[in-house]
Tab-separated table of C-alpha atoms and ligand atoms in Angstrom:
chain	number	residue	atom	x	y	z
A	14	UNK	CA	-22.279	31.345	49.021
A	15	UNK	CA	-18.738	29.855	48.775
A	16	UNK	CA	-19.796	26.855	48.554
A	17	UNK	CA	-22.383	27.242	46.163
A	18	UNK	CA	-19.600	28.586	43.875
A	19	UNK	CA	-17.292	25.910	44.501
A	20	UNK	CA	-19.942	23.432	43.149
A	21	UNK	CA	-20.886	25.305	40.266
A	22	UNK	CA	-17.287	25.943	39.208
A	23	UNK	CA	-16.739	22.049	39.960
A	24	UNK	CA	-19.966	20.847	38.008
A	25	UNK	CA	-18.642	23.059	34.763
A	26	UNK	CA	-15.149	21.534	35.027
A	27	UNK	CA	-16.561	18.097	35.237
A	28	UNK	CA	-19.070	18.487	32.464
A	29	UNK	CA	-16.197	20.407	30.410
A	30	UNK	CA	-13.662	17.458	31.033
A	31	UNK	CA	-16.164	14.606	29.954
A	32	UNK	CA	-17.417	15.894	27.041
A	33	UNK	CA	-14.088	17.576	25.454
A	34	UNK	CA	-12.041	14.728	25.493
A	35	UNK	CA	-14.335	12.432	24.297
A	36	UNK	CA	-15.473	14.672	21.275
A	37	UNK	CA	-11.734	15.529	20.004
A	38	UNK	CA	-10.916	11.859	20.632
A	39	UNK	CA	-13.612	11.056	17.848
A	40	UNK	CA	-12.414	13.849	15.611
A	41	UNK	CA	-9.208	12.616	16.068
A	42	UNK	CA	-9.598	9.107	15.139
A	43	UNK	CA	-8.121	9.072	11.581
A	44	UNK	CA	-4.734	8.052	10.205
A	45	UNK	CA	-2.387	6.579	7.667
A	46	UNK	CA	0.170	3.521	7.210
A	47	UNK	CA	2.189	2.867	3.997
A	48	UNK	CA	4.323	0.316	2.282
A	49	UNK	CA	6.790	0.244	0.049
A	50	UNK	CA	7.212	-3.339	-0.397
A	51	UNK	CA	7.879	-6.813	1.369
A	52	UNK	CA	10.133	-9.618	0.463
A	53	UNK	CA	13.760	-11.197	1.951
A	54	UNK	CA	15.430	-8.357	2.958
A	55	UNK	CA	19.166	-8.816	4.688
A	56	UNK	CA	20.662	-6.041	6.619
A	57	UNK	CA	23.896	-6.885	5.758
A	58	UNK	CA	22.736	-5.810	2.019
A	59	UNK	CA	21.697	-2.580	3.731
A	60	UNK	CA	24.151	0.307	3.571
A	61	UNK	CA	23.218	2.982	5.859
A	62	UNK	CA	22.980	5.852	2.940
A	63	UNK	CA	20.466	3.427	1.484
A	64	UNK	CA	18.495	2.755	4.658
A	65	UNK	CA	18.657	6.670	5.252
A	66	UNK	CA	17.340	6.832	1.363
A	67	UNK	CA	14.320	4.525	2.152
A	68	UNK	CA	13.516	5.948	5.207
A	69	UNK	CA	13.490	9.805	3.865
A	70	UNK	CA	11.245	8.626	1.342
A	71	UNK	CA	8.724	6.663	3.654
A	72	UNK	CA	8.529	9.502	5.882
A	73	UNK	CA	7.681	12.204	3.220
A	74	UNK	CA	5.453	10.307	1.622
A	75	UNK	CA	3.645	9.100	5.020
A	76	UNK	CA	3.807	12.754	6.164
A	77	UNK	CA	2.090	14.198	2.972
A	78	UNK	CA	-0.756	12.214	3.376
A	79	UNK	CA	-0.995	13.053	7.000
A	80	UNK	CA	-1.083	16.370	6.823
A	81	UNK	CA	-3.922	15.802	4.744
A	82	UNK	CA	-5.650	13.902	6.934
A	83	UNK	CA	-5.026	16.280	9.582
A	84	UNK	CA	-6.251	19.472	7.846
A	85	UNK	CA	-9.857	17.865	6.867
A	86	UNK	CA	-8.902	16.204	3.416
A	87	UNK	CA	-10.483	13.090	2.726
A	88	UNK	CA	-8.454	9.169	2.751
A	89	UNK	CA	-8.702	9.276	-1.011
A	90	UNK	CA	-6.778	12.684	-1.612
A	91	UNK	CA	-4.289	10.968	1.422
A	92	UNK	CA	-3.568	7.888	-0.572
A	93	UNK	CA	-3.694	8.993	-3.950
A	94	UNK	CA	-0.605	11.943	-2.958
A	95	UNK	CA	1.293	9.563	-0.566
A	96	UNK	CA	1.554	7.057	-3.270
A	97	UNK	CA	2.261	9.417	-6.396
A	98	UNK	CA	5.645	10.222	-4.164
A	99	UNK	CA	6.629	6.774	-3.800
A	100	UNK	CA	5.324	6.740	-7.467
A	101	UNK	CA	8.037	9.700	-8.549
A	102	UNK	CA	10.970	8.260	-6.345
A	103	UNK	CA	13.279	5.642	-8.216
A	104	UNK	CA	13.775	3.697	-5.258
A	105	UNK	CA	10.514	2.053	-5.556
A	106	UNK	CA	9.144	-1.078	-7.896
A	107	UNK	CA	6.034	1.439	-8.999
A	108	UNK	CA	6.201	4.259	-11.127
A	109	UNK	CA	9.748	5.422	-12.250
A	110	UNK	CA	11.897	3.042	-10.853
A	111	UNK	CA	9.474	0.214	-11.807
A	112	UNK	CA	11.275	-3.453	-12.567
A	113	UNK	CA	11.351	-4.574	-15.963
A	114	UNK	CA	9.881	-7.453	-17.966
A	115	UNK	CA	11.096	-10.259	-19.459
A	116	UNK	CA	11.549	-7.991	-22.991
A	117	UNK	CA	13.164	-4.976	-21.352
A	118	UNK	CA	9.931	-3.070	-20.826
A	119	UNK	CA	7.503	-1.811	-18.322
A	120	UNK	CA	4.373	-2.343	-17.725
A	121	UNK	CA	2.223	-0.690	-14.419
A	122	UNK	CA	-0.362	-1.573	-12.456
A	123	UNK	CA	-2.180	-0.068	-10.067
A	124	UNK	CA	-5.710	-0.086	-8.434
A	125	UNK	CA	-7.793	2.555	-5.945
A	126	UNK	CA	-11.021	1.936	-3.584
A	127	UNK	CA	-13.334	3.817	-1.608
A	128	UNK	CA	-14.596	2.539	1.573
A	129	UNK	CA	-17.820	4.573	1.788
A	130	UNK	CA	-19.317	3.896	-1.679
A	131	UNK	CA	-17.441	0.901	-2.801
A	132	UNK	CA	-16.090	2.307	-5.807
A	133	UNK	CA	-13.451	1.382	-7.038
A	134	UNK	CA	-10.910	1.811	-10.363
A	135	UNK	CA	-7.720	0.149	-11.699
A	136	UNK	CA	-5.350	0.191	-15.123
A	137	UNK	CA	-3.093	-2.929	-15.434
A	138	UNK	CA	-0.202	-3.265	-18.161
A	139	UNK	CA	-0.013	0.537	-19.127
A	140	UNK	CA	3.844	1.944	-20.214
A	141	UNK	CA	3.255	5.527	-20.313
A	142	UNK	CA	1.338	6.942	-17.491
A	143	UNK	CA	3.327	8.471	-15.065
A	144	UNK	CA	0.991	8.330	-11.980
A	145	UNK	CA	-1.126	5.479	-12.446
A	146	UNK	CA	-2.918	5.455	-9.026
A	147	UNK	CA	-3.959	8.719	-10.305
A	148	UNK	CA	-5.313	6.677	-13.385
A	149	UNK	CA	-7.176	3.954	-11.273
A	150	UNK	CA	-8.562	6.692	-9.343
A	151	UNK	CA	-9.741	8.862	-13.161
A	152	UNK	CA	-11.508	5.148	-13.944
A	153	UNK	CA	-13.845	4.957	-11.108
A	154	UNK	CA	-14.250	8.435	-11.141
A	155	UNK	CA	-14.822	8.981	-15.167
A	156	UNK	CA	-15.510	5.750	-16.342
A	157	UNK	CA	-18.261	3.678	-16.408
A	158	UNK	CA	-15.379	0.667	-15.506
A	159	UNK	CA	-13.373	-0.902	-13.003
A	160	UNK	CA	-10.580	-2.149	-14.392
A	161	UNK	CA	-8.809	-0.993	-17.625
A	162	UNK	CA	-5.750	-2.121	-19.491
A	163	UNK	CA	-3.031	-1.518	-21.649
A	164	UNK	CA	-3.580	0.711	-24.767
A	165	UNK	CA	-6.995	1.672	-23.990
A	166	UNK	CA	-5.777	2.734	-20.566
A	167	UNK	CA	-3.523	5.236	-22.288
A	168	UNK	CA	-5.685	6.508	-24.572
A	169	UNK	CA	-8.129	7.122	-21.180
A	170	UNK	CA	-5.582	8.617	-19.732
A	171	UNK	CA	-4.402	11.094	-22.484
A	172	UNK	CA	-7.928	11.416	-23.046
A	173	UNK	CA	-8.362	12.575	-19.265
A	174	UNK	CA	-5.004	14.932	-19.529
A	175	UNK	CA	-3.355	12.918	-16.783
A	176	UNK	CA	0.597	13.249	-17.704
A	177	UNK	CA	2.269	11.097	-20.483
A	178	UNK	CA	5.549	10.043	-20.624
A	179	UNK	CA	8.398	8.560	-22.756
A	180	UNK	CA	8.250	4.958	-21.643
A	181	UNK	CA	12.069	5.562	-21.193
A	182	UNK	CA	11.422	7.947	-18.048
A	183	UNK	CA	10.640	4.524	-16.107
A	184	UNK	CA	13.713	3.534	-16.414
A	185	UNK	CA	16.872	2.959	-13.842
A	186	UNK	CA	20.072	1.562	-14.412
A	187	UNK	CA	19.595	-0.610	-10.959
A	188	UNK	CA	16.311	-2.463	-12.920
A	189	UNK	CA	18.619	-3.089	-15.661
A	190	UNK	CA	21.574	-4.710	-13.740
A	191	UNK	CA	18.056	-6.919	-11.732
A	192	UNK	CA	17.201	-8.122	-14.417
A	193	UNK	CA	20.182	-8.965	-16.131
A	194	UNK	CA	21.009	-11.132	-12.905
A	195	UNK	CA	17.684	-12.788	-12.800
A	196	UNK	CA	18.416	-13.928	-16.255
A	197	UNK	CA	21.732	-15.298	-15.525
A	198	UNK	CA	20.131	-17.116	-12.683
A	199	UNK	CA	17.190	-18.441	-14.957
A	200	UNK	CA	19.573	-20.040	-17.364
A	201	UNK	CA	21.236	-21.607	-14.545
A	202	UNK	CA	20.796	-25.230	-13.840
A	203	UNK	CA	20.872	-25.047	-10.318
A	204	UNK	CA	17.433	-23.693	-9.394
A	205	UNK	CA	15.401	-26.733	-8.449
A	206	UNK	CA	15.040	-26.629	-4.679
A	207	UNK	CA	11.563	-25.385	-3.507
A	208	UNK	CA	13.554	-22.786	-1.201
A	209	UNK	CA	15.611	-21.993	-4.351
A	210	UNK	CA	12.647	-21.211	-6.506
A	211	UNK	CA	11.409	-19.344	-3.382
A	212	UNK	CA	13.911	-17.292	-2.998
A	213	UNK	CA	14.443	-16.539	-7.267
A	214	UNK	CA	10.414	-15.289	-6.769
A	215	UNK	CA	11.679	-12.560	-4.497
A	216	UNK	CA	14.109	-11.382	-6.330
A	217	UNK	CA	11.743	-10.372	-9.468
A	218	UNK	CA	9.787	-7.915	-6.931
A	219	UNK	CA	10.153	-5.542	-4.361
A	220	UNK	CA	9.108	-1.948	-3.682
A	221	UNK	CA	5.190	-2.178	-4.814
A	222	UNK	CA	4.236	0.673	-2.670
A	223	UNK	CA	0.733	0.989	-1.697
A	224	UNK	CA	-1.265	3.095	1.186
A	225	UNK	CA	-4.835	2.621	3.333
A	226	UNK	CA	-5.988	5.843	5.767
A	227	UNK	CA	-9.181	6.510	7.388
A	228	UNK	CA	-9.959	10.169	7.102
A	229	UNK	CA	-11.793	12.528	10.105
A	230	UNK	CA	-14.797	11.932	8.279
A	231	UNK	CA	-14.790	8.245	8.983
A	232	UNK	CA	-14.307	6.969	5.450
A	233	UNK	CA	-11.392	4.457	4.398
A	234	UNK	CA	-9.466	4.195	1.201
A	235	UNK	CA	-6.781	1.750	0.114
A	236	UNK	CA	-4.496	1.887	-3.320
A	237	UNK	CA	-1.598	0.332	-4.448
A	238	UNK	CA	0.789	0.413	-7.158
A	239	UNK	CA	3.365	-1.360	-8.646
A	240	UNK	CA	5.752	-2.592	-11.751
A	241	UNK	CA	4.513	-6.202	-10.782
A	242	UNK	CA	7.710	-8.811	-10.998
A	243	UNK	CA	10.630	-8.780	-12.741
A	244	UNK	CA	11.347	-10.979	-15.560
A	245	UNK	CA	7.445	-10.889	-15.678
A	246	UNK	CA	5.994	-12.402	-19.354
A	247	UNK	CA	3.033	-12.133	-21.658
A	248	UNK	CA	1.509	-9.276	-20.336
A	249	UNK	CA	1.207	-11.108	-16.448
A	250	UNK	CA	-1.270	-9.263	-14.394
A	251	UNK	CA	-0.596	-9.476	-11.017
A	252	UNK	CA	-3.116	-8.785	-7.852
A	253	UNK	CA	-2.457	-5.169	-7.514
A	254	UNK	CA	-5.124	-3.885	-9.930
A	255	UNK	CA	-7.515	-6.911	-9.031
A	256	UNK	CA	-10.241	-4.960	-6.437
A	257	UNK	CA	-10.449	-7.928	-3.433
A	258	UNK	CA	-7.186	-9.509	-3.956
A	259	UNK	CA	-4.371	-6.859	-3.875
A	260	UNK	CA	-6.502	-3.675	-3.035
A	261	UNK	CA	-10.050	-3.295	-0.950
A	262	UNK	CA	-11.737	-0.875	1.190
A	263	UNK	CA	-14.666	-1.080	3.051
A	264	UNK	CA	-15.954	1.700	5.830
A	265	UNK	CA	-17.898	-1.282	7.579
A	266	UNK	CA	-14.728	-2.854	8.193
A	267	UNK	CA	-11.272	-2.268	6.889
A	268	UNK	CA	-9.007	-0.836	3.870
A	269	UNK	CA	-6.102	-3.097	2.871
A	270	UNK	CA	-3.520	-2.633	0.723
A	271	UNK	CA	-0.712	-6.086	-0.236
A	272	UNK	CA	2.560	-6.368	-1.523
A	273	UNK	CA	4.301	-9.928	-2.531
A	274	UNK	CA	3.864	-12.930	-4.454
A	275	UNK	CA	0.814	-11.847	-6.794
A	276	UNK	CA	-0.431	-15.259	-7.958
A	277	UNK	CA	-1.091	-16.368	-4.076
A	278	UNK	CA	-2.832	-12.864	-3.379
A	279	UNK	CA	-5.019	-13.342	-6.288
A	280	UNK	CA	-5.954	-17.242	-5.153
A	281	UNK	CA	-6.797	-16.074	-1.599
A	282	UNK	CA	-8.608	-12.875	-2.458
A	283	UNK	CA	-6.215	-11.353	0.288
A	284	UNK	CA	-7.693	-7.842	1.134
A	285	UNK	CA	-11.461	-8.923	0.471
A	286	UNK	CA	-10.999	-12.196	2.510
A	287	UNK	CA	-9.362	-9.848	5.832
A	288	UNK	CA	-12.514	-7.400	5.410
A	289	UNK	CA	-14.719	-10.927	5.235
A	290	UNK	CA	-13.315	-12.632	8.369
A	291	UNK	CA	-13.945	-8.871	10.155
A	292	UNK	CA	-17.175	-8.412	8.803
A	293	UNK	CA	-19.058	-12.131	9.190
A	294	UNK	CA	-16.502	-13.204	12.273
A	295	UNK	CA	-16.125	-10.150	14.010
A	296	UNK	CA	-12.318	-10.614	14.197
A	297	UNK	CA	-10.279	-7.813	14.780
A	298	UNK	CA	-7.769	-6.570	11.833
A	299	UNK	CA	-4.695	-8.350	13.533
A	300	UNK	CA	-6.250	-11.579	13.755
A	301	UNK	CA	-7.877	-11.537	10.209
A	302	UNK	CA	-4.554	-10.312	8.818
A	303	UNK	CA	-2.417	-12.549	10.462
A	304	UNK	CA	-4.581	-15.600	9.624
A	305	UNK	CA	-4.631	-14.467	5.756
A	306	UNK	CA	-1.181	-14.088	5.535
A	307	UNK	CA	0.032	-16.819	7.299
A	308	UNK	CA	-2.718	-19.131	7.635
A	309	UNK	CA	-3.585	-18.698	3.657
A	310	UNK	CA	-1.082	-17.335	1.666
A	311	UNK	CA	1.938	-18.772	3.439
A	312	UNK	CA	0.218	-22.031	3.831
A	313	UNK	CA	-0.087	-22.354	-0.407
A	314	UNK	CA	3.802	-21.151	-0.782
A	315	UNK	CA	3.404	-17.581	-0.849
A	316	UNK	CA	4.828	-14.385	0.539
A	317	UNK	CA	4.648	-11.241	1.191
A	318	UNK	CA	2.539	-8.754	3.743
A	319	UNK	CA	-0.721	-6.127	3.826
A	320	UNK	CA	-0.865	-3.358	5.247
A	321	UNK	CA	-4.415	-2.233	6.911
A	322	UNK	CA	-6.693	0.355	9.001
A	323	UNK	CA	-9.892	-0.031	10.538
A	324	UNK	CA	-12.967	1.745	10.723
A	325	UNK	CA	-11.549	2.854	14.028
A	326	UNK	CA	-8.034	3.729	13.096
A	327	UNK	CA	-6.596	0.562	14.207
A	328	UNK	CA	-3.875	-0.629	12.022
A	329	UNK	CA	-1.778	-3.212	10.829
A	330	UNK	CA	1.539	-4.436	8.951
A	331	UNK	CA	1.493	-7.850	8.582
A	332	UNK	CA	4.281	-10.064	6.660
A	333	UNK	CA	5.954	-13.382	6.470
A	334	UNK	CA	8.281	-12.265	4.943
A	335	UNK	CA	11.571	-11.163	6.910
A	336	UNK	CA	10.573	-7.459	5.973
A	337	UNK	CA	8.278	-4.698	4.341
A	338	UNK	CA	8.778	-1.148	3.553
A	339	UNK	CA	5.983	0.766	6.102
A	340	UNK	CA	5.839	3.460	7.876
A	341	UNK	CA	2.330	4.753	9.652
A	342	UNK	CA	0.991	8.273	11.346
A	343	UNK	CA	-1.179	8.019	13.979
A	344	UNK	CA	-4.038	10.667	14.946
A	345	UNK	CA	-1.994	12.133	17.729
A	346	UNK	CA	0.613	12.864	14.999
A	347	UNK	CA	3.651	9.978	16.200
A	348	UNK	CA	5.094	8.724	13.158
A	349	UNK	CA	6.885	5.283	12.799
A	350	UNK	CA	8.558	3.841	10.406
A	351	UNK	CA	10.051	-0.227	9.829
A	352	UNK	CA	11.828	-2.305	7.308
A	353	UNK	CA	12.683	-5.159	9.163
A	354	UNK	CA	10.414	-7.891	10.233
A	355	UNK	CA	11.295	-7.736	14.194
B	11	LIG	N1	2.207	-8.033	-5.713
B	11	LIG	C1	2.993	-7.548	-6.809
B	11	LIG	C2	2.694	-8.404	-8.015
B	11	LIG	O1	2.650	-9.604	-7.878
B	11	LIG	C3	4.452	-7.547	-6.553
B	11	LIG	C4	4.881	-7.118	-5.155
B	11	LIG	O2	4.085	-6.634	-4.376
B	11	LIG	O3	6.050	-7.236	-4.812
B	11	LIG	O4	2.554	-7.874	-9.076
């Protein structure tokens, strides 16, 4: 008799401890990483207070969209929140805080897309829309379009009751002083080295912020926003709102969100290219992000880095650049959080 009851106690603990952790291991196989920018970043230009700055920001943005994730939302409700607070903070080229052009204005892009229905929405060159990832994300959902720009993005936008504001409330006195320097530096007659040039390129950008998650449902979405570059002139676009190059998600493979030189991203079709290699070549998202950005985009003269998640939660933060603003929640909750390269 005792030892019929030892089995039967022993075959329900076995069946209980096979099937439970491989269940919740499913259910927990969602998460979220986030940037808030690549480009040449020196820590000797890093105060602490600033670092601390960055790093409270990263983590409540990263955390928001977590505890999203966590309590059954889906990735688009994660991406869209954890980028409207790096949207709201000054400290960040997207939103207020945005860098300004080469007349003293600002001009936003940004760009959303689902994974599970390939949808996909973006406004480029608008001045007055305080959220515009919440725009992009109003386009594919309310429009019959993709991509909008500019006036008619406004009018969309007012049209839709998403929040208007004085172009002035972009504004920050550090953007200012930027671009004041850049200018001083563009008049120069010094700039004619290929590193030189290089180097004046980063200086016009950093802080895009952007964010890719995979929700407990198993769908991925990826936006990004961004002021663009500095200095930037008749109405440049740059790959942020272009679905493919700056922005993609795809629940067969892989949401991706970039941040650097624009014109390179565009030429390589960075985030679709990644979800290509995955998807035809069966590489992982390391190997298809590392050969994009450094086999591609570094090999034509560009910078920058992507962020990414899989299908399966796997992620990445990619740069060649010597750092990116990123931080990333995993399902079992651990949080980390980078701005240097190494
Ligand atoms: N990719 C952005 C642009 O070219 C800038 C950046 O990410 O730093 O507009």
């Amino acid at each position: 008799m005792i030892n019929k009851l030892i089995c039967f106690f022993t075959l329900i603990f076995f069946s209980c401890t096979e099937s439970v952790p491989l269940n919740s291991k499913k259910d927990l196989n969602y998460g979220i990483v986030i940037h808030g920018g690549a480009g040449t970043m020196n820590r000797k230009d890093m105060t602490p207070e600033k670092e601390k700055q960055y790093r409270e920001a990263l983590e409540e943005s990263v955390t928001l969209g977590y505890k999203i994730l966590k309590e059954g939302g889906t990735s688009q409700e994660a991406v869209e929140h954890s980028i409207r607070v790096m949207e709201n903070s000054p400290l960040f080229n997207a939103g207020k805080g945005a860098v300004l052009t080469a007349e003293k204005t600002i001009e936003l892009d940004a760009a959303f897309m689902n994974g599970k229905d390939l949808n996909a929405g973006a406004v480029a060159s608008v001045k007055t829309i305080k959220n515009p990832i919440t725009a992009a994300i109003k386009v594919m959902e309310e429009s019959p379009h993709v991509l909008l720009s500019a006036r008619g993005a406004e009018k969309f936008a007012k049209e839709k009751d998403l929040e208007i504001v004085d172009p002035s409330y972009f504004f920050t006195e550090r953007r200012v002083n930027d671009l004041d320097k850049i200018k001083n530096i563009e008049s120069s007659a010094n700039r004619s080295t290929r590193q030189a040039d290089k180097e004046f390129i980063s200086m016009q950008r950093y802080g895009t912020v952007g964010a890719v998650a995979l929700d407990k449902h198993g769908d991925l979405s990826a936006g990004t926003s961004t002021g663009g570059m500095a200095n930037k002139k008749w109405n440049r676009i740059g790959d942020v709102p272009i679905i493919g190059a700056g922005t993609y998600a795809n629940n067969s493979t892989c949401a991706i969100s970039a941040t650097g030189w624009g014109e390179f991203f565009i030429r390589n079709v960075v985030g679709h290219d990644i979800s290509a290699l995955m998807e035809y070549k069966n590489y992982s998202i390391e190997e298809a992000a590392r050969i994009v950005i450094h086999d591609k985009v570094a090999k034509l003269g560009g910078d920058g880095g992507v962020i990414g998640i899989d299908r399966e939660g796997n992620v990445v933060m990619e740069m060649n650049t010597s750092g990116m603003y990123r931080a990333h929640i995993n399902s079992e909750g651990e949080l980390s959080i980078e701005i240097y390269k190494n």
